[in-house]
């Protein structure tokens, strides 16, 4: 079992839709969580990170963490074609005196006009 | 502020050949990471440097991969000899605060094809 699980998609939605992207994790040692966006043939870029359970909002993006069920979500409101990308959830896993960034496989999102 | 620079952007080699990738992190960033991203998967950490020293290399296949970071700035990742399964994108990332892996900035990656 991978440490961080994501459905690879693709998830296809019409422009303006609310998008829900989800991850589950297995290791309770994960303490904080990140969402990255990766356009084709580009490196990932950090969208948001959050430490505690609950919601964190940044513009059209809301990150939600439920530590009791080990479930992480990213919501995108008023989705745009420019949001079409792969979304990666990640968490640093403590180990060996450092933190090992651990990524899910990513969910491919397609927003069509 | 300039981002993380990587070169080359693309490389095609035959199996058993050697290859090297170069990374220049964002100025002032103490921590540097090399990742391997196989098509359809998330990035997998290969090695993490803090300044000149290696923080973690537990997932680096040391029989064929090596990496160094001279003077705590630029870094090179080498594969020798390459195997078909090494075909992937090699991403370099850096972060300002040592150990602050949740605020990493990634370069564009080097796409390696091994034939």
Coordinates of C-alpha atoms in Angstrom, one line a residue:
Chain A
X1 CA 0.0 0.0 0.0
X2 CA 1.4 3.4 -1.0
X3 CA 1.6 6.0 1.7
X4 CA -0.5 8.5 -0.2
X5 CA -3.2 7.3 -2.6
X6 CA -4.9 9.3 -5.3
X7 CA -7.3 8.3 -8.1
X8 CA -5.4 9.1 -11.3
X9 CA -8.5 10.1 -13.2
X10 CA -8.8 11.8 -15.6
X11 CA -11.5 13.9 -14.2
X12 CA -13.4 15.9 -16.8
X13 CA -15.6 18.8 -15.9
X14 CA -17.3 21.7 -17.7
X15 CA -16.0 25.2 -17.1
X16 CA -17.5 26.8 -14.0
X17 CA -18.0 23.5 -12.1
X18 CA -16.8 22.9 -8.6
X19 CA -14.1 20.3 -8.6
X20 CA -13.3 18.0 -5.7
X21 CA -9.9 16.2 -5.7
X22 CA -9.2 13.7 -3.0
X23 CA -6.3 11.8 -1.4
X24 CA -6.1 9.2 1.4
X25 CA -3.1 8.5 3.5
X26 CA -2.2 5.5 5.6
X27 CA 0.5 6.8 8.0
X28 CA -0.6 8.7 11.1
X29 CA 2.9 10.2 11.2
X30 CA 1.9 12.6 8.5
X31 CA 1.4 16.0 10.1
X32 CA 0.9 18.4 7.3
X33 CA -0.2 18.2 3.7
X34 CA 0.4 20.0 0.5
X35 CA -1.3 20.3 -2.9
X36 CA 0.8 20.8 -6.0
X37 CA -0.4 21.6 -9.5
X38 CA 1.7 20.2 -12.4
X39 CA 1.1 21.3 -16.0
X40 CA 2.2 19.0 -18.8
X41 CA 6.0 19.0 -19.2
X42 CA 6.5 21.4 -16.2
X43 CA 7.6 20.9 -12.7
X44 CA 5.0 20.9 -9.9
X45 CA 4.1 24.2 -8.3
X46 CA 2.9 24.5 -4.7
X47 CA -0.7 25.6 -4.4
X48 CA -1.4 25.3 -0.7
X49 CA -0.3 23.6 2.4
X50 CA -2.1 23.0 5.6
X51 CA -1.2 21.6 9.0
X52 CA -4.3 21.1 11.0
X53 CA -7.7 19.4 10.4
X54 CA -10.2 21.7 8.9
X55 CA -10.4 24.0 5.9
X56 CA -7.9 26.5 4.4
X57 CA -9.0 28.8 1.7
X58 CA -7.0 30.7 -0.9
X59 CA -9.0 32.3 -3.7
X60 CA -10.8 29.7 -5.6
X61 CA -9.0 26.9 -3.9
X62 CA -9.9 25.3 -0.6
X63 CA -7.9 22.6 1.1
X64 CA -9.6 20.3 3.6
X65 CA -8.0 17.8 6.0
X66 CA -9.7 15.2 8.0
X67 CA -7.1 13.5 10.2
X68 CA -9.6 11.2 11.8
X69 CA -10.4 9.5 8.5
X70 CA -6.9 10.3 6.9
X71 CA -8.6 12.1 4.0
X72 CA -7.4 15.2 2.2
X73 CA -9.4 17.2 -0.3
X74 CA -8.8 20.1 -2.6
X75 CA -11.9 22.0 -3.9
X76 CA -11.7 24.3 -6.9
X77 CA -14.6 26.7 -7.3
X78 CA -15.5 28.2 -10.7
X79 CA -13.1 26.0 -12.5
X80 CA -11.4 27.3 -15.6
X81 CA -9.7 25.7 -18.6
X82 CA -6.4 27.0 -17.3
X83 CA -7.0 24.7 -14.2
X84 CA -6.5 21.7 -16.5
X85 CA -3.4 20.0 -15.0
X86 CA -2.4 17.1 -12.7
X87 CA -2.9 17.8 -9.0
X88 CA -0.6 16.1 -6.6
X89 CA -1.1 15.7 -2.9
X90 CA 1.9 15.3 -0.7
X91 CA 3.1 15.1 2.8
X92 CA 6.5 15.0 4.5
X93 CA 7.0 11.6 6.2
X94 CA 9.3 11.8 9.2
X95 CA 12.1 9.4 9.1
X96 CA 15.8 9.1 9.5
X97 CA 16.1 12.4 11.2
X98 CA 14.6 14.3 8.3
X99 CA 11.3 14.6 6.4
X100 CA 10.8 12.6 3.2
X101 CA 8.4 14.4 0.9
X102 CA 5.9 11.7 -0.2
X103 CA 3.7 12.3 -3.2
X104 CA 0.6 10.7 -4.5
X105 CA 0.5 9.7 -8.1
X106 CA -1.6 12.7 -9.0
X107 CA -5.1 13.2 -10.5
X108 CA -5.4 14.5 -14.0
X109 CA -8.1 17.3 -14.3
X110 CA -9.6 18.5 -17.6
X111 CA -11.8 21.5 -17.6
X112 CA -13.5 21.9 -20.9
X113 CA -15.0 25.2 -22.2
Chain B
X1 CA 13.4 36.1 -8.5
X2 CA 14.8 33.4 -10.8
X3 CA 13.5 29.9 -10.3
X4 CA 15.2 26.6 -10.1
X5 CA 17.2 26.0 -13.3
X6 CA 17.9 22.5 -14.7
X7 CA 19.7 21.3 -17.8
X8 CA 19.5 19.6 -20.1
X9 CA 15.8 19.7 -20.6
X10 CA 15.8 16.5 -22.7
X11 CA 18.3 13.6 -23.0
X12 CA 18.1 10.4 -25.0
X13 CA 20.8 7.8 -24.3
X14 CA 21.2 4.1 -24.9
X15 CA 21.2 1.6 -22.0
X16 CA 24.5 1.2 -20.3
X17 CA 25.6 4.7 -21.2
X18 CA 26.1 7.4 -18.5
X19 CA 24.3 10.7 -18.1
X20 CA 24.5 13.7 -15.9
X21 CA 21.9 16.3 -14.9
X22 CA 22.6 19.7 -13.5
X23 CA 20.6 21.9 -11.1
X24 CA 20.9 25.4 -9.9
X25 CA 18.6 26.2 -7.0
X26 CA 17.0 29.5 -6.1
X27 CA 19.6 31.8 -4.5
X28 CA 19.8 31.4 -0.8
X29 CA 17.9 28.1 -0.6
X30 CA 19.7 25.7 1.8
X31 CA 17.9 22.5 0.9
X32 CA 18.0 20.8 -2.5
X33 CA 16.1 17.8 -3.6
X34 CA 16.3 15.4 -6.6
X35 CA 13.2 13.5 -7.6
X36 CA 12.5 10.8 -10.1
X37 CA 9.0 11.0 -11.7
X38 CA 8.0 8.1 -13.9
X39 CA 5.2 8.7 -16.3
X40 CA 1.8 8.5 -14.5
X41 CA 3.4 8.6 -11.0
X42 CA 4.1 11.2 -8.5
X43 CA 7.7 12.4 -7.8
X44 CA 9.8 10.0 -5.8
X45 CA 12.6 11.5 -3.7
X46 CA 16.0 10.3 -4.6
X47 CA 18.3 12.5 -2.4
X48 CA 18.0 15.5 -0.2
X49 CA 20.9 17.9 0.5
X50 CA 21.1 20.5 3.2
X51 CA 23.9 22.9 2.2
X52 CA 26.7 20.5 1.3
X53 CA 25.6 17.5 3.3
X54 CA 23.3 14.7 2.4
X55 CA 20.2 14.6 4.7
X56 CA 18.5 11.6 3.1
X57 CA 19.5 9.3 0.2
X58 CA 17.6 6.2 1.3
X59 CA 15.8 5.9 -2.0
X60 CA 18.8 6.5 -4.2
X61 CA 20.0 3.4 -6.1
X62 CA 23.6 3.8 -5.1
X63 CA 24.9 1.1 -7.4
X64 CA 24.2 3.4 -10.4
X65 CA 23.1 6.8 -9.2
X66 CA 25.3 9.4 -7.5
X67 CA 24.8 13.0 -6.6
X68 CA 26.8 15.9 -5.3
X69 CA 26.3 19.4 -4.2
X70 CA 29.4 21.4 -4.3
X71 CA 29.8 24.6 -2.2
X72 CA 26.1 24.2 -1.1
X73 CA 24.8 25.6 -4.4
X74 CA 24.7 23.7 -7.7
X75 CA 24.1 20.0 -7.8
X76 CA 24.6 17.2 -10.3
X77 CA 22.9 13.9 -10.5
X78 CA 24.6 11.1 -12.4
X79 CA 23.4 7.7 -13.7
X80 CA 26.0 5.2 -14.7
X81 CA 25.2 2.8 -16.3
X82 CA 21.6 3.7 -17.3
X83 CA 18.9 1.1 -17.5
X84 CA 15.7 1.2 -19.5
X85 CA 13.7 1.6 -16.3
X86 CA 15.5 4.9 -15.6
X87 CA 13.4 6.6 -18.3
X88 CA 11.7 9.3 -16.3
X89 CA 11.6 13.0 -15.6
X90 CA 14.3 14.1 -13.1
X91 CA 13.1 17.0 -11.1
X92 CA 15.2 19.3 -8.9
X93 CA 13.6 21.3 -6.1
X94 CA 14.8 23.7 -3.4
X95 CA 13.5 25.2 -0.3
X96 CA 14.7 28.1 1.9
X97 CA 14.4 26.8 5.3
X98 CA 16.3 23.6 6.1
X99 CA 13.9 20.7 6.4
X100 CA 11.0 22.9 5.2
X101 CA 10.0 20.5 2.6
X102 CA 6.4 21.7 2.4
X103 CA 7.5 24.9 0.6
X104 CA 9.6 23.5 -2.2
X105 CA 10.1 25.1 -5.6
X106 CA 10.6 22.8 -8.5
X107 CA 12.6 23.2 -11.7
X108 CA 11.2 22.2 -15.1
X109 CA 12.8 18.8 -15.0
X110 CA 15.0 16.8 -17.3
X111 CA 13.2 14.2 -19.4
X112 CA 15.4 11.2 -19.8
X113 CA 14.7 8.5 -22.4
X114 CA 16.8 5.3 -22.2
X115 CA 16.6 3.1 -25.4

